[in-house]
Tab-separated table of C-alpha atoms in Angstrom:
chain	number	residue	atom	x	y	z
T	1	MET	CA	94.589	79.279	153.907
T	2	LYS	CA	96.114	75.883	154.642
T	3	ARG	CA	99.426	76.954	153.126
T	4	LYS	CA	99.469	80.110	155.265
T	5	LEU	CA	98.877	78.015	158.369
T	6	GLU	CA	101.716	75.684	157.441
T	7	ILE	CA	104.083	78.621	156.878
T	8	SER	CA	103.098	80.315	160.146
T	9	GLU	CA	103.479	77.028	162.023
T	10	LEU	CA	106.926	76.526	160.481
T	11	ILE	CA	107.984	80.047	161.493
T	12	PHE	CA	106.674	79.458	165.001
T	13	LYS	CA	108.643	76.202	165.310
T	14	ILE	CA	111.837	77.811	164.049
T	15	ILE	CA	111.544	80.687	166.536
T	16	SER	CA	110.607	78.358	169.395
T	17	TYR	CA	113.426	75.909	168.750
T	18	THR	CA	115.916	78.735	168.351
T	19	LEU	CA	114.912	80.356	171.638
T	20	LEU	CA	114.877	77.011	173.474
T	21	THR	CA	118.303	76.125	172.101
T	22	MET	CA	119.714	79.476	173.206
T	23	PHE	CA	118.152	79.061	176.650
T	24	ALA	CA	119.569	75.521	176.952
T	25	LEU	CA	123.040	76.741	176.008
T	26	CYS	CA	122.804	79.531	178.588
T	27	CYS	CA	121.914	76.956	181.257
T	28	LEU	CA	124.682	74.570	180.139
T	29	TYR	CA	127.468	77.141	179.883
T	30	PRO	CA	128.051	77.708	183.652
T	31	PHE	CA	128.609	73.979	184.179
T	32	VAL	CA	130.945	73.730	181.167
T	33	TYR	CA	132.873	76.744	182.440
T	34	ALA	CA	133.147	75.240	185.930
T	35	VAL	CA	134.586	72.026	184.479
T	36	SER	CA	137.031	73.950	182.289
T	37	ALA	CA	138.139	76.265	185.094
T	38	SER	CA	138.674	73.339	187.465
T	39	ILE	CA	141.197	71.675	185.134
T	40	SER	CA	142.858	74.797	183.723
T	41	GLY	CA	146.194	76.215	184.789
T	42	ARG	CA	146.624	78.962	187.332
T	43	GLU	CA	147.422	81.842	184.984
T	44	ALA	CA	144.632	80.914	182.570
T	45	VAL	CA	142.047	81.095	185.376
T	46	GLU	CA	143.394	84.135	187.188
T	47	TYR	CA	143.751	86.207	184.011
T	48	GLY	CA	140.337	85.229	182.629
T	49	GLN	CA	141.649	83.296	179.647
T	50	VAL	CA	139.223	80.415	180.175
T	51	VAL	CA	136.055	81.084	178.202
T	52	LEU	CA	134.788	77.681	177.093
T	53	PHE	CA	137.552	75.088	176.767
T	54	PRO	CA	140.272	74.437	179.387
T	55	LYS	CA	143.768	75.837	178.944
T	56	ALA	CA	147.061	74.575	180.390
T	57	LEU	CA	145.410	71.317	181.393
T	58	GLN	CA	146.061	70.124	184.963
T	59	PHE	CA	144.259	67.913	187.468
T	60	ASP	CA	146.076	68.979	190.630
T	61	ALA	CA	142.974	70.749	191.963
T	62	PHE	CA	141.015	67.478	191.836
T	63	ALA	CA	143.991	65.625	193.342
T	64	LEU	CA	144.051	68.062	196.262
T	65	MET	CA	140.317	67.688	196.772
T	66	PHE	CA	140.284	63.884	196.485
T	67	GLY	CA	143.163	63.696	198.941
T	68	ASP	CA	141.122	65.518	201.579
T	69	ASN	CA	139.507	62.948	203.896
T	70	MET	CA	136.948	65.529	204.999
T	71	PHE	CA	135.671	65.722	201.422
T	72	TRP	CA	134.835	62.011	201.363
T	73	ASN	CA	133.372	62.255	204.851
T	74	ALA	CA	131.102	65.119	203.726
T	75	TYR	CA	130.143	63.149	200.626
T	76	SER	CA	129.098	60.153	202.727
T	77	ASN	CA	127.090	62.440	205.021
T	78	THR	CA	125.277	63.905	202.015
T	79	LEU	CA	124.503	60.422	200.697
T	80	PHE	CA	123.171	59.516	204.147
T	81	LEU	CA	120.927	62.596	204.327
T	82	THR	CA	119.729	62.142	200.743
T	83	LEU	CA	118.968	58.425	201.015
T	84	TYR	CA	117.318	58.301	204.415
T	85	GLY	CA	115.816	61.768	204.089
T	86	THR	CA	114.140	60.846	200.817
T	87	LEU	CA	112.883	57.510	202.170
T	88	TRP	CA	111.467	59.125	205.318
T	89	SER	CA	109.892	62.008	203.403
T	90	MET	CA	108.339	59.661	200.842
T	91	LEU	CA	106.926	57.485	203.625
T	92	THR	CA	105.232	60.402	205.366
T	93	ALA	CA	104.104	61.982	202.076
T	94	ILE	CA	102.579	58.794	200.652
T	95	LEU	CA	100.752	57.874	203.863
T	96	GLY	CA	99.501	61.433	204.351
T	97	ALA	CA	98.419	61.824	200.723
T	98	TYR	CA	96.620	58.466	200.743
T	99	ALA	CA	94.630	59.406	203.844
T	100	LEU	CA	93.767	62.873	202.532
T	101	SER	CA	92.600	61.457	199.206
T	102	LYS	CA	89.819	59.478	200.916
T	103	ARG	CA	86.437	61.196	201.119
T	104	ARG	CA	85.517	58.961	204.046
T	105	LEU	CA	88.291	60.493	206.169
T	106	LEU	CA	86.825	62.288	209.176
T	107	PHE	CA	87.527	66.055	209.107
T	108	ARG	CA	89.062	65.664	205.645
T	109	LYS	CA	88.343	69.238	204.564
T	110	PHE	CA	89.893	70.611	207.748
T	111	PHE	CA	93.085	68.604	207.311
T	112	ASN	CA	93.385	69.604	203.656
T	113	PHE	CA	92.842	73.254	204.542
T	114	PHE	CA	95.365	73.010	207.378
T	115	LEU	CA	97.911	71.510	204.968
T	116	VAL	CA	97.438	74.312	202.428
T	117	PHE	CA	97.441	76.903	205.237
T	118	THR	CA	101.054	76.001	206.050
T	119	MET	CA	101.974	77.022	202.501
T	120	TRP	CA	100.309	80.422	202.857
T	121	PHE	CA	101.639	81.362	206.271
T	122	SER	CA	104.833	80.368	208.035
T	123	ALA	CA	105.804	80.866	211.660
T	124	GLY	CA	109.202	82.144	210.563
T	125	ILE	CA	112.784	81.001	210.834
T	126	VAL	CA	113.245	81.749	214.544
T	127	PRO	CA	110.222	79.714	215.775
T	128	GLN	CA	111.219	76.909	213.418
T	129	TYR	CA	114.756	77.018	214.788
T	130	LEU	CA	113.475	76.879	218.369
T	131	ASN	CA	111.253	73.969	217.424
T	132	TYR	CA	114.244	72.100	215.989
T	133	LEU	CA	116.254	72.839	219.132
T	134	ALA	CA	113.476	71.338	221.244
T	135	THR	CA	113.420	68.295	218.984
T	136	LYS	CA	117.182	68.021	219.340
T	137	GLU	CA	116.856	67.969	223.123
T	138	VAL	CA	114.312	65.164	222.839
T	139	PHE	CA	116.669	63.212	220.605
T	140	ASN	CA	119.536	63.702	223.031
T	141	GLY	CA	117.306	62.515	225.859
T	142	MET	CA	116.587	59.362	223.862
T	143	GLY	CA	120.303	58.782	223.392
T	144	ILE	CA	120.374	59.791	219.713
T	145	MET	CA	123.433	62.027	219.497
T	146	ASP	CA	123.777	61.945	215.704
T	147	ASP	CA	122.465	65.288	214.434
T	148	LYS	CA	122.036	63.916	210.917
T	149	TRP	CA	118.972	61.980	212.074
T	150	LEU	CA	117.506	65.235	213.374
T	151	VAL	CA	117.810	66.807	209.905
T	152	VAL	CA	116.348	63.669	208.299
T	153	ILE	CA	113.278	63.513	210.532
T	154	ALA	CA	112.669	67.233	211.113
T	155	MET	CA	112.721	68.035	207.379
T	156	GLY	CA	110.486	65.124	206.460
T	157	MET	CA	107.331	67.066	205.517
T	158	ALA	CA	106.600	69.116	202.407
T	159	ALA	CA	103.020	70.304	201.889
T	160	MET	CA	103.368	70.845	198.140
T	161	ASN	CA	104.614	67.317	197.527
T	162	ILE	CA	101.821	65.838	199.657
T	163	ILE	CA	99.282	67.767	197.570
T	164	LEU	CA	100.818	66.442	194.341
T	165	LEU	CA	100.549	62.871	195.605
T	166	ARG	CA	97.041	63.427	196.963
T	167	ASN	CA	95.815	64.685	193.595
T	168	ALA	CA	97.434	61.726	191.863
T	169	PHE	CA	95.772	59.282	194.258
T	170	GLU	CA	92.415	60.978	193.720
T	171	GLY	CA	92.794	60.263	190.009
T	172	VAL	CA	92.907	56.492	190.580
T	173	PRO	CA	89.523	54.955	189.588
T	174	SER	CA	87.520	53.983	192.649
T	175	GLU	CA	86.307	50.821	190.880
T	176	ILE	CA	89.811	49.342	191.042
T	177	GLU	CA	90.006	49.981	194.780
T	178	GLU	CA	86.550	48.462	195.312
T	179	ALA	CA	87.573	45.363	193.368
T	180	ALA	CA	90.671	44.979	195.530
T	181	ILE	CA	88.623	45.354	198.723
T	182	VAL	CA	86.126	42.749	197.506
T	183	ASP	CA	89.081	40.391	196.992
T	184	GLY	CA	89.984	40.890	200.658
T	185	ALA	CA	92.759	43.468	200.373
T	186	SER	CA	93.541	45.581	203.431
T	187	GLU	CA	94.225	49.324	203.361
T	188	PHE	CA	97.993	48.804	203.130
T	189	GLN	CA	97.527	46.228	200.387
T	190	VAL	CA	95.304	48.623	198.427
T	191	LEU	CA	97.927	51.334	198.811
T	192	SER	CA	100.877	49.137	197.825
T	193	THR	CA	99.240	47.157	195.005
T	194	VAL	CA	96.834	49.700	193.512
T	195	TYR	CA	97.656	53.315	194.310
T	196	ILE	CA	101.445	53.243	194.279
T	197	PRO	CA	101.827	51.303	190.965
T	198	MET	CA	99.231	53.511	189.264
T	199	SER	CA	100.893	56.711	190.517
T	200	LYS	CA	104.524	55.782	189.941
T	201	SER	CA	105.136	58.808	187.689
T	202	THR	CA	104.096	61.260	190.381
T	203	ILE	CA	105.902	59.256	193.060
T	204	ALA	CA	109.125	59.301	191.023
T	205	THR	CA	108.765	63.055	190.500
T	206	VAL	CA	108.163	63.757	194.188
T	207	ALA	CA	111.072	61.494	195.129
T	208	LEU	CA	113.270	63.557	192.799
T	209	PHE	CA	112.086	66.768	194.478
T	210	PHE	CA	112.917	65.369	197.916
T	211	ALA	CA	116.286	63.983	196.818
T	212	ILE	CA	117.426	67.269	195.245
T	213	SER	CA	116.251	69.166	198.321
T	214	ARG	CA	118.263	66.877	200.626
T	215	TRP	CA	121.306	66.891	198.362
T	216	ASN	CA	121.385	70.683	198.131
T	217	GLY	CA	120.406	71.268	201.760
T	218	TYR	CA	122.644	73.845	203.403
T	219	PHE	CA	121.002	76.254	205.839
T	220	TRP	CA	119.421	73.894	208.360
T	221	ALA	CA	122.260	71.421	208.076
T	222	ARG	CA	124.663	74.254	208.950
T	223	GLN	CA	122.519	75.381	211.876
T	224	MET	CA	121.560	72.027	213.384
T	225	ILE	CA	124.635	69.847	212.839
T	226	SER	CA	127.268	70.980	215.301
T	227	ASN	CA	129.802	68.204	214.700
T	228	GLN	CA	132.063	69.115	211.790
T	229	ASN	CA	132.530	65.440	210.936
T	230	GLU	CA	128.785	65.212	210.217
T	231	HIS	CA	128.560	68.192	207.876
T	232	PRO	CA	127.117	67.437	204.411
T	233	LEU	CA	128.781	68.393	201.156
T	234	GLN	CA	127.163	71.821	200.759
T	235	VAL	CA	128.297	72.935	204.213
T	236	PHE	CA	131.737	71.485	203.525
T	237	ILE	CA	131.983	73.509	200.300
T	238	ARG	CA	131.074	76.695	202.138
T	239	LEU	CA	133.626	76.068	204.889
T	240	ARG	CA	136.311	75.230	202.346
T	241	LEU	CA	135.466	78.387	200.427
T	242	GLU	CA	136.171	80.369	203.576
T	243	ARG	CA	139.383	78.435	204.144
T	244	TYR	CA	140.696	78.652	200.591
T	245	THR	CA	140.512	82.434	200.678
T	246	ASP	CA	143.007	82.460	203.563
T	247	PRO	CA	146.445	83.484	202.218
T	248	GLU	CA	148.235	81.351	204.834
T	249	VAL	CA	146.419	78.223	203.632
T	250	ILE	CA	147.006	78.688	199.908
T	251	ALA	CA	150.629	79.748	200.395
T	252	GLY	CA	151.770	76.119	200.587
T	253	TRP	CA	149.805	74.900	197.608
T	254	ASN	CA	151.214	73.720	194.331
T	255	GLN	CA	151.018	76.826	192.186
T	256	THR	CA	149.948	74.976	189.022
T	257	PHE	CA	146.306	75.734	189.813
T	258	ALA	CA	144.339	78.723	191.034
T	259	THR	CA	142.276	78.920	194.203
T	260	ASP	CA	139.109	79.132	192.134
T	261	SER	CA	139.996	75.836	190.434
T	262	VAL	CA	139.542	73.944	193.700
T	263	ILE	CA	136.207	75.643	194.321
T	264	TYR	CA	135.016	74.770	190.812
T	265	ALA	CA	136.198	71.190	191.309
T	266	LEU	CA	134.073	70.949	194.454
T	267	ILE	CA	131.087	72.378	192.610
T	268	VAL	CA	131.483	69.903	189.742
T	269	CYS	CA	131.670	66.936	192.121
T	270	SER	CA	128.539	68.114	193.938
T	271	ILE	CA	126.560	68.393	190.684
T	272	VAL	CA	127.648	65.217	188.872
T	273	PRO	CA	125.511	62.713	190.882
T	274	ILE	CA	122.325	64.671	190.171
T	275	LEU	CA	123.249	64.879	186.484
T	276	ILE	CA	123.690	61.110	186.410
T	277	ILE	CA	120.390	60.331	188.149
T	278	TYR	CA	118.191	62.947	186.492
T	279	PRO	CA	118.063	61.431	182.949
T	280	PHE	CA	116.636	58.190	184.346
T	281	ILE	CA	113.819	60.029	186.164
T	282	GLN	CA	113.206	62.708	183.538
T	283	LYS	CA	110.720	60.522	181.637
T	284	TYR	CA	108.463	60.542	184.713
T	285	PHE	CA	108.889	64.251	185.440
T	286	ALA	CA	106.421	65.977	183.090
T	287	LYS	CA	103.817	63.239	183.404
T	288	GLY	CA	104.108	63.148	187.191
T	289	VAL	CA	103.641	66.893	187.619
T	290	ASN	CA	100.684	66.934	185.230
T	291	VAL	CA	98.953	64.028	186.945
T	292	GLY	CA	99.560	65.335	190.452
T	293	GLY	CA	99.133	69.020	189.734
T	294	VAL	CA	95.744	68.921	188.032
T	295	LYS	CA	92.576	67.996	189.863
T	296	GLU	CA	89.512	67.160	187.854
C-alpha cells in the first residue's frame, strides 16, 4: 500500500510540474517575443520570421524611443502616480482597516457592510466620472491645477485591499495590544509598533496591488488628465500607437526597424520596472494573501 502511494504521489508530482512548467512558458513567451521583436530587423518582423530569438539585430527602435522627450516625461508621470498613489492608498487603507478591525468601533457592522456593499454594487462609470469632475472643480478652486493629484487622491480607495488588511489586523493577538496600552502607548503607537510590524506580509502584498494598479492605470488617467504633458506611460503608449500607424509619420523613419518594433520597445520598457520589483516582494505575496484573506 505504501509503495502504491509513493508511486501515485510521484506520478502526481510529474504531471503537476509538467503542467506548471508549460503554463509558465506560455506566460513567459509573450514577453520574450516582445523583446525579440523590438530588436529585430524590419523584414524579420514584418514577414513573421521572429519566433523566439531576434533576427537582424538592431537597436534603432529603442534609440528612437529614448530620444523622445515625451517618453521620459510620461515615465516620470507614471513614477509620480505610482509613488504618491501607493503611499496615499496605503495610508487610507491602513487607517481604515485598523479602525474596522476594532470591535469597540461604534457602528462597526454597518461600516463593514457598507464597505462590502461597494464591491457588490457600483454606481457605474458615468456617475463616477461626474463625481471626479466635481472633485476636479474643487481642486481647481483650491488652486491645484495639476490633474495628476486628482488621479492620486480620487483613486485612493480599494475595498478589497482594506478587507485584506482588516482581516490581517484582526489576526493580531489582543494580548499584545493590551500590553502596549498598559505601557502607555497611544492608538497611533499601537498601530505603528504592533499592528504594522506584525502584518508586514499583508501590507507588502497590498502595496504591490496598489503599485501595479497605479502603474498600469490607463482609463481614468486618459479621461481626467487633460494636459498631454501630464499623461502617464500607458496613455502615452496608446497615443503613440495611434501615431505610429500614420503613414506620414513613419515615412521619415529609418527603415531598419518595423513599426511594431517601436511598439514592442515601449511595452518592454513599461514592464521591466515591475519585473525588477516583483521578485523582492514575491516572498510576502502568498503569505500576505493567506493571512489577510482568511478570517478565523
